[in-house]
Structure formats: C-alpha cells, structure tokens
Amino acid sequence: MASTWWPCLVLALLFSEAASGFSRSPLRLLGKRSLPGGAADGIEVYSTKISCKVTSRFAHNVVTTKAVNNADKAKEVSFDVELPKTAFITNFTLTIDGVTYPGNVKEKEVAKKQYEKAVSQGKTAGLVKASGRKLEKFTVSVNVAAGSNVTFELTYEELLKRHQGKYEMFLKVQPKQLIKHFEIEAHIFEPQGISTLDAEASFITNDLLGSALTKSFSGKKGHVSFKPSLDQQRSCPTCSDSLLNGDFTITYDVNRESPANVQVVNGYFVHFFAPQGLPVVPKNVVFVIDVSGSMAGRKIQQTRDALLKILDDVKETDYLNFILFSGGVTTWKDQLVQATPENLQEARTFVKNIRDDGMTNLNDGLLRGIHMLNKAREENLVPERSTSIVIMLTDGDANTGESRPERIQENVRNAIKGKFPLYNLGFGNNLNFNFLETLGLENHGFARRIYEDSDADLQLQGFYDEVANPLLTDVEMEYPQNAILDLTQNSYQHFYDGSEIVVAGRLADENINSFKADVKGQGAFNDLTFTEEVDVKEMEEALKEQDYIFGNYLERLWAYLTIEQLLEKRKNAQGEEKENLTAQALDLSLKYHFVTPLTSMVVTKPEDNEDQTAIADKPGEEVRSVTPSRAYLVGYQPPQNPYYYVDGDPHFIIQVPEKNDVLCFNIDEDPGTVLRLIQDPVTGLTVNGQIIGDKRDSTAANSRKTFFGKLGITNTQMDFRMEVTTEKITLWNGDEPTTFSWLDTATVTQDGISVTINRKKNMVISFGDGVTFVVVLHQVWKKLPGHYDFLGFYVVDSHRMSAQTHGLLGQFFHPFDFKVSDIHPGSDPTKPDATMVVKNHRLTVTRGSQKDYRKDASVGMKVACWFVHNNGEGLIDGIHTDYIVPNLF
Ligand SMILES: *[C@@H]1O[C@H](CO)[C@@H](O)[C@H](O)[C@H]1NC(C)=O
Ligand SMILES: *[C@@H]1O[C@H](CO)[C@@H](O)[C@H](O)[C@H]1NC(C)=O
Ligand SMILES: *[C@@H]1O[C@H](CO)[C@@H](O)[C@H](O)[C@H]1NC(C)=O
C-alpha cells in the first residue's frame, strides 16, 4: 500500500523591502528577510481565501491572496503556500492590475530550459521546495508598482487517504499580518453520507475567535467556515499583529453501513472499499532493529520507548520476535513466539536492555528476520490463518557484511519471494532513503521516514498502529471482464483497519446499465467475498447533484491515482519499462494539468507566449536529506522592452522601466490638428499624427471624442515616407508611391526597412534592428452613428533612437525620474490620487488604467498608470500646443 501522508497546507506571506527583483537568484530568495506586520512597508494584503471542495475524497483547493502596494515605489511581494507533498499543483495565475498571467504545465526538461534562460537573463524567481515532514513550499515573488494590485491564485488537488478511521485536511495558517478579508471555506460532498466532521485550530484559544468558526454536516454535505474579523485576528485588543499562526485541521469520515461504495460517472468509475467490524487476522511480526553505534543516545532511547508502547498493543494471538543488528546479529528468541503475557513481560525486559554497538550489518539482520518468518510458516509454528510482516528500523547505510544496495535488494527479494510485506523505517537524515524505499516497494511494503525529533517514539508507534490490525489478506478487486480499461492497482496484500482501498478505471462501454464489483479476501476465520452492484443510470441521476461542487471529479481522481501509481512503479523500474512508465505518467500529467516530478508549471506572459519566465515543479524525495536542495522556481518579470504608445481618445501611455511603473496623459485638440509624436534628428525619423473627431460634433471639449485617423512616418536618411490612414497604407521610396489596403496581408522589405501588414488588424514597421513601431487598426461598427475607425501607434523598440529624440512620445525614450507620494482617496472612490514630482514640477495625479491593444484590437489588456491631468502639463516638456505641426510630412 502506498504510504499515507496527511494533506497539509501552510499559508504564509512574506514581504521584502527589495524594491526591484531584477537580478535575484533563487538562492538569495531563500534567505530573504520577512517583515512581521508587513503592512508597515506599504504592502497591504487585503484578502486571503482558502477554498476547499472535496467530492468523494478528491480535494480541489484554491488559495487566493490579494495585495495592493500603497508605497510610493515599486515593492516586491511574495506569496508562500505550503501544500501537502501528496498533492499536485494544477494551476497558478498571477493577476497584476487586471492583467492575468496564466500557468501552463510543460514537460520538465522543456520548462527547465526556459527557466534557465530566464535566470541567465536575471529574472525574478520563486521556488517550490520540500518543507518539513509533509509539506512542500511554494513561493513566488513579484515586483509590484506603486498603487498597483496583485492577485495570486494557486490550485492544487489530491485524493485524501483514509488513515486511522478518518480523512484529514491539515491546513497550517500563518498570514503574518492582519487581513481585512480572511477566510477558510470547505465544502465536502460524500455520496455515502458524512458520519463525523470536525474542525479545529491550534490558535483558537478564546471564545471570541471560536465564534468565527462554523462547522456543520447533514446527509451527504459538510461545510466548514472560518472567517475571523480584523479584531478577532489581533493577538490582543490593542495589538497589530496576528494570532493566526498554527494548524487548522478538518477531519471527517463517511457512513460505513456498506463495506464498499461504487460510483460510475461519465465513463469512469471508482470503488472505495473499507469493511468494518471484521475480526483481526493474527500476525507474525519480526522487528529488525539497527543498534549500530550511530543509534547511540536519544535515538536508541526513543526506539526502546516506542517498542515498549508497541508491546502494550500486541494481541495475544500475535507472534513476534526481535532481531538486533550492528556488526553482527543477535535475536531475542531463536524463533517466533506467541505474545502470551509471560512472553511479553520477558520481551519488555529484553527491550529495556537494548544497547548500541558497532557497525551496520543490515543485510544479515534483514535476512535473519525473513528466514525466521519463512521457517515459522514451513514448520507450522504460527497459525495457518495468520499474516507475516517485517518491520525494519535503521538510521544509516549498511557498512559491513554485504553493503552493496543492489545485492541487498536481490537477497531480500529472493528471500521474501513476494510472500509478505517489508516496511522500512528510516530514522533521521543520515541514510539512503531511496534505497529503503526501493527495498520496501519491491517487497509489497513501503518506507517511512522517522524524523529525528522529540516525538520520534510517537512516530514509530503511529506507524505500528497503521499496520497493527489487518482485517483481510490477499485482497483482489474484480470487475466484469472486458468492461474495464486502464484499471489502477486492484490487488493488495492487506486491508488494514482504519484505511481504505481505492480502485478506479474507465468503462469500455459508457452505456452499460449495471456495474458489478467483487472483492475477495481472506479473513481471520474464512474467505470472504463482497459484491457491490450498481444501476448506472440511477447512480448518474443521484450523483448529478454533486456536479455543483466539482464536475469531472471522477476522471481527475482516476488520473491522479494512475499517475501516483505509475510514478511509484517507476521508482523500481529499469530500461524500457521505466521509459514506458515515464511516458505514460508524463502524458497524463500534461493532459490533466498536474505538476508532478515529470512536469513543471510555466507562467506565461499573455502578450508573449514565447518568453516564459516562471516555473513551479515538484521536488522529489532527496537521496540523503530531507532538507531542501532540489528547489524550484516560480518567477515573473514585467515585459522586457519598455513601451510607449498612443491609442484611443488619444491616450498617451509611457512605461518607465527604471521605476517599473507607467504614466499616462491625454491630449485634447481639434480635429484636423497634426501632433508631433517622435522626432529624432540623428536617425532622421519623424512620426506625426493627425486627429479626427467624432461626428456628434459637440463643442464641449470634455465630452468630445477624438482619435488619431492618419499617421505620417518619415525617414529622411533613407528617403522613405509612409502615410497610414484607416483605409490604406501608402509608401514612398523617393517619389514612387506604392499603396496597400488594410484588406491586404503583405510584407515589404527594402534597405533595412520592413513593413508587414496583417489584414484588418495591425502593421509592424521596423527600421533595421532597434526601431520597431506597430500601428493598430480599430474598426468600429459602421452603422454606429458618429464613430470613426481610428489608429493606435505603439513604439515597441526604440533602443537605436538617439538621446536627442523629442516629440510627445519621443521625449520619454531616455531615462527620467519621478516620485509618487501621498497616495490618498480622490474624487472618484475607485481611483486614488497622489502627488507626483517630475521634471521639477509638483503635480496631482490619479491612478487609472488604459488599454494595450497590440494583441487584440477589440479586447485590449489593462495597463495601470498614473494619469497626469491637463494635457500632460508638467510632465511633457513645454505645453502641448508646442507639439502642433502644420502637416503630416
Ligand atoms: C487556471 O486559473 C485561471 C484563473 O482562475 C483560469 O482562468 C484558468 O482556466 C485555469 N486553468 C486551468 C487549466 O484550469
Ligand atoms: C485594487 O483592487 C481593489 C479591489 O479589487 C480596487 O478597489 C482598487 O481600485 C484596485 N486598485 C488599482 C490601482 O487597480
Ligand atoms: C511499453 O508500452 C506498450 C504499450 O503502451 C507495451 O505494448 C509494451 O509492452 C511496453 N513495454 C514494456 C517494456 O513494458
């Protein structure tokens, strides 16, 4: 059986003072300082929501955090979530001022190359790393401009496994500042009906906070909500720090009137099996304990304590023995003995006297234990209806006797021959955990890490409790032949009390009417068969109501389980088989958007699909250490080339890369007026634009709509001229005109100039390498009265233009400085005002947003900016009428 780790989640937000994250390496990010009560530095996290939807044990969790930068300069915001190691991230998006940067799952190698490229270009990176016993930490940092908003949304999914009689969601909460809207909400839907549901938080110590928590369940539905107000979050009535810091745990179980539950929906099925009330099958347990020198001190003390507690739980029908290995092997008894009270008393004395000593001869220790179990069976020393288990505990690698891992594996395989499971407990970090894992998996068991900590004895005992009560052995789940495809693992050596076996698959024929599932197993006294038959139509009808929670949960549950099992099998596979398993797991991960050890999440800039900068992927178990070293990455970087453009009613948009911020202003002039946008005496480039007005012919300037209807682009050095209107494009090389219509798709290249017309959309004009403009055509529905088609003009590359460039856009191509302070509510409650100092002027500016239509002329992407009033007065050199010129050329 797969190991059963519990779903956990820690949410923490850290803030860094760093104003710019442009040259940050992932490792530096790790050492980043966090500011408690981060609001003080201007970043306000105003909302955090953890939303969990569980349908038939399949959990879909979304963590959303929203923050605003109230500081007067760009700040870095970090988003940290710790999620269960057993979960797969399925989505991550960043939204900055309304622009969403979506995540895509890619094959790891492909993604890594993109990441390495991004890092070599010095881009911000975040990471996902192993964190603690059950968690992985997901971190992302972004640079957020003054006054801007950012929303992080992380989604992950997992199948909750039943452990000691319940499903558990263990959320660890750590917001580090007071949050206006903080909420945890869980909706649970279980077709079998919910039998118990509880939620508690380690930090809820007073009644006040308790009132923020509600939990309820009825029939198939359960609900938990935790919504503390700002005041309830305070660690004391006058404090400004948060007392939300600790574990939030939701546990539940379902009705067990029937031993099994089968669900069939949309061509997939799942079969949950957990019979109750069966007598426990007697077990024959051999404990193989490492007592080498490295166990000295606390470890051997905790091992003794744990074994003593375990002895209290051993049943009289069980048989047991202890094998100790160091340089050599010693045993408590020569053969297994029954757990009679007298024998248990003797065993306690033996355990109390366990001492550490010498080297680590793991091979001989294990083989002695296995042979003892085999012999007990052959000689009928143990009951016929009993089951055997080997539990090995070690804290280091074999270093005497046979110490080659492959040879030990081979020896153990040949000795056990699949007859019983081997469970390996790895104590501490100083061992080859992969080896223990392989050894366990090859022999129907698994490996579990015991963390070197004050509760190590409880961890050991907890593991024993999981396997202490086998109710069935040799469990086979059977389905109608030829009716099922892509079945997940359907045979298990044991069913342990408190757990659950889950099998999923696809139906060969979606239109079947009934579905039959049999479970066969050997109980303590007889062989048992459990049959479950369902009417598919009736079931689909009954399950329709859960669509409201999570539509395709069954298909995703199947995919999750299949990938998990393929990855597990892959750990022990070689050569072609391994390639096969890898290919299958990769295919499914990509298809179902799961971040697994084979894939990565790449966060894409919407305007540029080729240049992906952010990556999240899943760390694996380390060979030597649980502390993170294979750590990865999420990052984000604003667009590379600064952009300057004018579009709409003419709105001028100026990006200031040095400040990672954007300025904007409007120019209001009469139709017919020609404005100078760019003039560079060195390259000889000039761009002028003519204003057209709307036909409503209003004389009130503030309600009049005006646009650019004509552009003139000249390069005197190249003897090149171009006129762009909303109907046609005319190029002159010398005196010869060439005319194109906006209905054409064409590219013209000549003497380093390149003009590409994209029919009815836009055109791209490049003057060699280093100067590129885009003209966007806006076509308005012809029948709409009083509207013109119009043009947008975008400078996407200006780095070859000289420092003497001027004009309404051109003057901003060289670095300049400004400072925004005193952000305060303005006359429009949704748009704050602020004071801006620029070019020795003190201006009142307003936070607004404009649209960038380069990608799509009808939709546009929002760009947040500081709006300078009065035709850009104070920001532009001189006044706007200085830029009026007599004609286009
Ligand atoms: C990822 O999340 C975003 C934002 O919620 C959503 O628009 C998008 O569809 C999601 N992608 C997938 C593959 O679920
Ligand atoms: C930030 O988001 C909040 C809430 O959605 C909104 O009220 C505010 O106007 C936003 N600020 C900016 C600059 O977009
Ligand atoms: C690899 O997979 C294919 C089907 O996907 C199967 O036919 C083939 O036998 C597999 N090879 C190995 C070595 O498992």
Tab-separated table of C-alpha atoms in Angstrom, residues 574-803:
chain	number	residue	atom	x	y	z
A	574	GLN	CA	14.712	-0.100	-15.360
A	575	GLY	CA	15.377	0.416	-19.049
A	576	GLU	CA	12.488	0.199	-21.485
A	577	GLU	CA	9.915	-0.427	-18.785
A	578	LYS	CA	10.970	2.714	-16.990
A	579	GLU	CA	10.768	4.711	-20.211
A	580	ASN	CA	7.308	3.321	-20.792
A	581	LEU	CA	6.102	4.238	-17.317
A	582	THR	CA	7.658	7.677	-17.608
A	583	ALA	CA	5.971	8.293	-20.953
A	584	GLN	CA	2.577	7.251	-19.615
A	585	ALA	CA	2.865	9.337	-16.443
A	586	LEU	CA	4.088	12.333	-18.428
A	587	ASP	CA	1.233	12.076	-20.908
A	588	LEU	CA	-1.353	12.019	-18.170
A	589	SER	CA	0.327	14.826	-16.211
A	590	LEU	CA	0.236	17.043	-19.271
A	591	LYS	CA	-3.288	16.055	-20.200
A	592	TYR	CA	-4.706	16.670	-16.742
A	593	HIS	CA	-2.507	19.663	-15.904
A	594	PHE	CA	-0.752	18.131	-12.892
A	595	VAL	CA	2.641	19.350	-11.683
A	596	THR	CA	4.343	16.019	-10.947
A	597	PRO	CA	8.035	15.150	-10.743
A	598	LEU	CA	7.955	14.961	-14.565
A	599	THR	CA	6.361	18.321	-15.314
A	600	SER	CA	6.642	21.959	-14.377
A	601	MET	CA	4.263	24.861	-14.231
A	602	VAL	CA	5.291	27.690	-16.510
A	603	VAL	CA	3.713	31.062	-16.000
A	604	THR	CA	3.252	32.809	-19.292
A	605	LYS	CA	3.130	36.437	-20.117
A	606	PRO	CA	-0.071	36.887	-22.082
A	607	GLU	CA	1.422	39.202	-24.676
A	608	ASP	CA	4.362	36.962	-25.421
A	609	ASN	CA	3.894	33.217	-25.488
A	610	GLU	CA	7.479	32.524	-26.428
A	611	ASP	CA	9.118	34.095	-23.447
A	612	GLN	CA	8.011	32.234	-20.381
A	613	THR	CA	9.678	33.171	-17.190
A	614	ALA	CA	8.156	31.370	-14.287
A	615	ILE	CA	8.290	27.777	-13.244
A	616	ALA	CA	6.940	25.616	-10.449
A	617	ASP	CA	7.691	21.975	-10.104
A	618	LYS	CA	7.597	19.230	-7.628
A	619	PRO	CA	10.650	18.219	-5.647
A	620	GLY	CA	11.256	14.525	-5.108
A	621	GLU	CA	12.454	12.768	-2.009
A	622	GLU	CA	16.129	13.526	-1.544
A	623	VAL	CA	18.683	10.766	-1.580
A	624	ARG	CA	20.489	11.883	1.519
A	625	SER	CA	18.497	14.593	3.087
A	626	VAL	CA	15.038	15.886	3.685
A	627	THR	CA	16.206	19.432	3.800
A	628	PRO	CA	15.520	21.154	0.509
A	629	SER	CA	18.180	21.160	-2.087
A	630	ARG	CA	16.325	20.361	-5.267
A	631	ALA	CA	14.378	23.530	-5.158
A	632	TYR	CA	12.419	25.175	-7.858
A	633	LEU	CA	11.073	28.058	-9.181
A	634	VAL	CA	8.388	30.477	-9.983
A	635	GLY	CA	9.015	33.964	-11.099
A	636	TYR	CA	7.648	36.804	-13.051
A	637	GLN	CA	9.097	39.733	-14.870
A	638	PRO	CA	7.349	42.657	-16.472
A	639	PRO	CA	7.697	42.939	-20.258
A	640	GLN	CA	11.268	43.394	-21.456
A	641	ASN	CA	11.209	46.308	-23.830
A	642	PRO	CA	9.689	49.447	-22.410
A	643	TYR	CA	6.661	50.507	-24.404
A	644	TYR	CA	5.339	53.892	-25.404
A	645	TYR	CA	2.116	54.297	-27.262
A	646	VAL	CA	-0.882	56.370	-28.051
A	647	ASP	CA	-4.280	54.837	-28.650
A	648	GLY	CA	-7.968	55.548	-28.148
A	649	ASP	CA	-9.199	59.027	-27.358
A	650	PRO	CA	-5.815	59.867	-27.658
A	651	HIS	CA	-4.330	58.404	-24.521
A	652	PHE	CA	-0.562	58.542	-24.302
A	653	ILE	CA	0.996	55.711	-22.310
A	654	ILE	CA	4.598	55.884	-21.162
A	655	GLN	CA	6.219	52.958	-19.435
A	656	VAL	CA	9.132	53.904	-17.194
A	657	PRO	CA	11.250	50.779	-16.831
A	658	GLU	CA	13.539	52.291	-14.178
A	659	LYS	CA	10.518	52.786	-11.925
A	660	ASN	CA	8.644	49.704	-13.076
A	661	ASP	CA	5.653	51.962	-13.443
A	662	VAL	CA	3.543	53.612	-16.109
A	663	LEU	CA	2.457	57.216	-16.721
A	664	CYS	CA	-0.390	58.388	-18.931
A	665	PHE	CA	-1.980	61.579	-20.192
A	666	ASN	CA	-4.496	62.695	-22.804
A	667	ILE	CA	-4.205	65.415	-25.445
A	668	ASP	CA	-7.385	67.181	-26.319
A	669	GLU	CA	-7.197	69.051	-29.616
A	670	ASP	CA	-9.465	69.933	-32.510
A	671	PRO	CA	-9.994	67.532	-35.364
A	672	GLY	CA	-7.532	68.224	-38.163
A	673	THR	CA	-4.680	69.094	-35.805
A	674	VAL	CA	-1.362	67.330	-36.511
A	675	LEU	CA	0.796	66.451	-33.487
A	676	ARG	CA	4.490	65.552	-33.431
A	677	LEU	CA	4.885	62.186	-31.762
A	678	ILE	CA	8.543	61.429	-32.480
A	679	GLN	CA	11.384	63.376	-33.978
A	680	ASP	CA	14.976	62.167	-33.954
A	681	PRO	CA	17.488	64.428	-35.739
A	682	VAL	CA	20.185	61.720	-35.592
A	683	THR	CA	18.356	58.824	-37.264
A	684	GLY	CA	16.187	61.167	-39.311
A	685	LEU	CA	12.964	59.535	-38.093
A	686	THR	CA	9.796	61.545	-37.630
A	687	VAL	CA	6.298	60.388	-36.746
A	688	ASN	CA	3.322	62.757	-36.853
A	689	GLY	CA	-0.335	62.005	-36.235
A	690	GLN	CA	-3.494	63.784	-37.330
A	691	ILE	CA	-6.530	63.995	-35.112
A	692	ILE	CA	-10.020	63.213	-36.298
A	693	GLY	CA	-13.120	63.925	-34.242
A	694	ASP	CA	-16.374	62.283	-33.581
A	695	LYS	CA	-19.339	63.332	-35.623
A	696	ARG	CA	-21.501	64.200	-32.685
A	697	ASP	CA	-19.798	67.499	-33.123
A	698	SER	CA	-20.001	68.549	-29.567
A	699	THR	CA	-18.162	71.766	-28.829
A	700	ALA	CA	-17.730	70.951	-25.160
A	701	ALA	CA	-14.128	69.748	-25.161
A	702	ASN	CA	-14.519	67.341	-22.270
A	703	SER	CA	-17.261	65.278	-23.904
A	704	ARG	CA	-15.753	65.336	-27.374
A	705	LYS	CA	-14.147	62.128	-28.575
A	706	THR	CA	-11.077	62.473	-30.771
A	707	PHE	CA	-8.709	59.892	-32.212
A	708	PHE	CA	-5.740	59.543	-34.497
A	709	GLY	CA	-7.002	58.941	-38.033
A	710	LYS	CA	-3.793	59.410	-40.011
A	711	LEU	CA	-0.112	58.856	-39.329
A	712	GLY	CA	2.903	60.114	-41.243
A	713	ILE	CA	6.186	58.287	-40.770
A	714	THR	CA	9.317	59.698	-42.417
A	715	ASN	CA	12.939	58.636	-42.530
A	716	THR	CA	14.860	61.364	-44.296
A	717	GLN	CA	18.120	59.403	-44.268
A	718	MET	CA	16.523	56.542	-46.116
A	719	ASP	CA	14.388	58.782	-48.308
A	720	PHE	CA	11.335	56.924	-47.033
A	721	ARG	CA	7.864	58.153	-46.314
A	722	MET	CA	4.691	56.364	-45.277
A	723	GLU	CA	1.157	57.503	-44.735
A	724	VAL	CA	-1.241	55.272	-42.816
A	725	THR	CA	-4.951	56.025	-42.745
A	726	THR	CA	-7.807	53.843	-41.563
A	727	GLU	CA	-8.351	52.769	-45.197
A	728	LYS	CA	-4.968	52.454	-46.805
A	729	ILE	CA	-1.224	52.487	-46.450
A	730	THR	CA	0.950	54.393	-48.890
A	731	LEU	CA	4.738	54.043	-49.036
A	732	TRP	CA	7.060	56.337	-50.926
A	733	ASN	CA	10.577	55.385	-51.752
A	734	GLY	CA	11.803	58.517	-53.383
A	735	ASP	CA	8.800	59.757	-55.325
A	736	GLU	CA	7.288	56.401	-56.282
A	737	PRO	CA	4.156	55.612	-54.251
A	738	THR	CA	3.053	52.056	-53.500
A	739	THR	CA	-0.379	51.626	-51.973
A	740	PHE	CA	-1.835	48.824	-49.902
A	741	SER	CA	-5.259	48.382	-48.436
A	742	TRP	CA	-5.963	47.204	-44.872
A	743	LEU	CA	-7.537	44.176	-46.590
A	744	ASP	CA	-4.077	43.050	-47.715
A	745	THR	CA	-1.672	40.796	-45.922
A	746	ALA	CA	1.781	41.740	-47.126
A	747	THR	CA	5.406	42.211	-46.160
A	748	VAL	CA	7.668	44.710	-47.889
A	749	THR	CA	11.374	44.790	-47.107
A	750	GLN	CA	13.841	47.153	-48.605
A	751	ASP	CA	17.122	48.704	-47.486
A	752	GLY	CA	16.722	47.547	-43.901
A	753	ILE	CA	13.149	48.782	-43.690
A	754	SER	CA	10.475	46.166	-43.200
A	755	VAL	CA	6.721	46.728	-43.309
A	756	THR	CA	4.292	43.893	-42.537
A	757	ILE	CA	0.566	44.395	-42.932
A	758	ASN	CA	-1.704	41.975	-41.074
A	759	ARG	CA	-5.069	42.198	-42.781
A	760	LYS	CA	-7.575	44.322	-40.882
A	761	LYS	CA	-5.503	44.102	-37.705
A	762	ASN	CA	-2.200	45.857	-37.494
A	763	MET	CA	1.075	46.586	-39.205
A	764	VAL	CA	4.642	46.319	-37.989
A	765	ILE	CA	7.300	48.746	-39.255
A	766	SER	CA	10.987	48.152	-38.485
A	767	PHE	CA	13.938	50.348	-39.334
A	768	GLY	CA	16.796	47.877	-39.067
A	769	ASP	CA	17.491	46.336	-35.709
A	770	GLY	CA	16.453	48.609	-32.862
A	771	VAL	CA	13.481	50.637	-34.044
A	772	THR	CA	10.051	48.988	-34.342
A	773	PHE	CA	6.607	50.523	-34.429
A	774	VAL	CA	3.209	48.848	-34.505
A	775	VAL	CA	0.109	50.549	-35.894
A	776	VAL	CA	-3.183	49.027	-34.745
A	777	LEU	CA	-6.343	49.466	-36.804
A	778	HIS	CA	-9.539	49.921	-34.790
A	779	GLN	CA	-12.593	49.277	-36.902
A	780	VAL	CA	-15.836	50.463	-35.434
A	781	TRP	CA	-19.158	49.033	-36.469
A	782	LYS	CA	-20.058	51.124	-39.480
A	783	LYS	CA	-23.717	51.580	-38.618
A	784	LEU	CA	-22.952	53.039	-35.227
A	785	PRO	CA	-23.667	56.735	-35.652
A	786	GLY	CA	-20.927	59.216	-35.009
A	787	HIS	CA	-17.964	56.863	-34.891
A	788	TYR	CA	-14.787	56.732	-36.838
A	789	ASP	CA	-12.344	53.962	-37.473
A	790	PHE	CA	-9.083	55.045	-35.895
A	791	LEU	CA	-5.428	54.089	-35.343
A	792	GLY	CA	-3.251	53.257	-32.369
A	793	PHE	CA	0.508	53.853	-32.535
A	794	TYR	CA	2.917	51.724	-30.468
A	795	VAL	CA	6.675	52.052	-30.086
A	796	VAL	CA	7.828	48.545	-29.167
A	797	ASP	CA	11.541	49.052	-29.687
A	798	SER	CA	13.320	52.395	-29.600
A	799	HIS	CA	16.782	51.481	-28.408
A	800	ARG	CA	18.531	52.660	-31.571
A	801	MET	CA	16.967	56.105	-31.407
A	802	SER	CA	19.202	58.897	-30.189
A	803	ALA	CA	19.177	60.775	-26.913
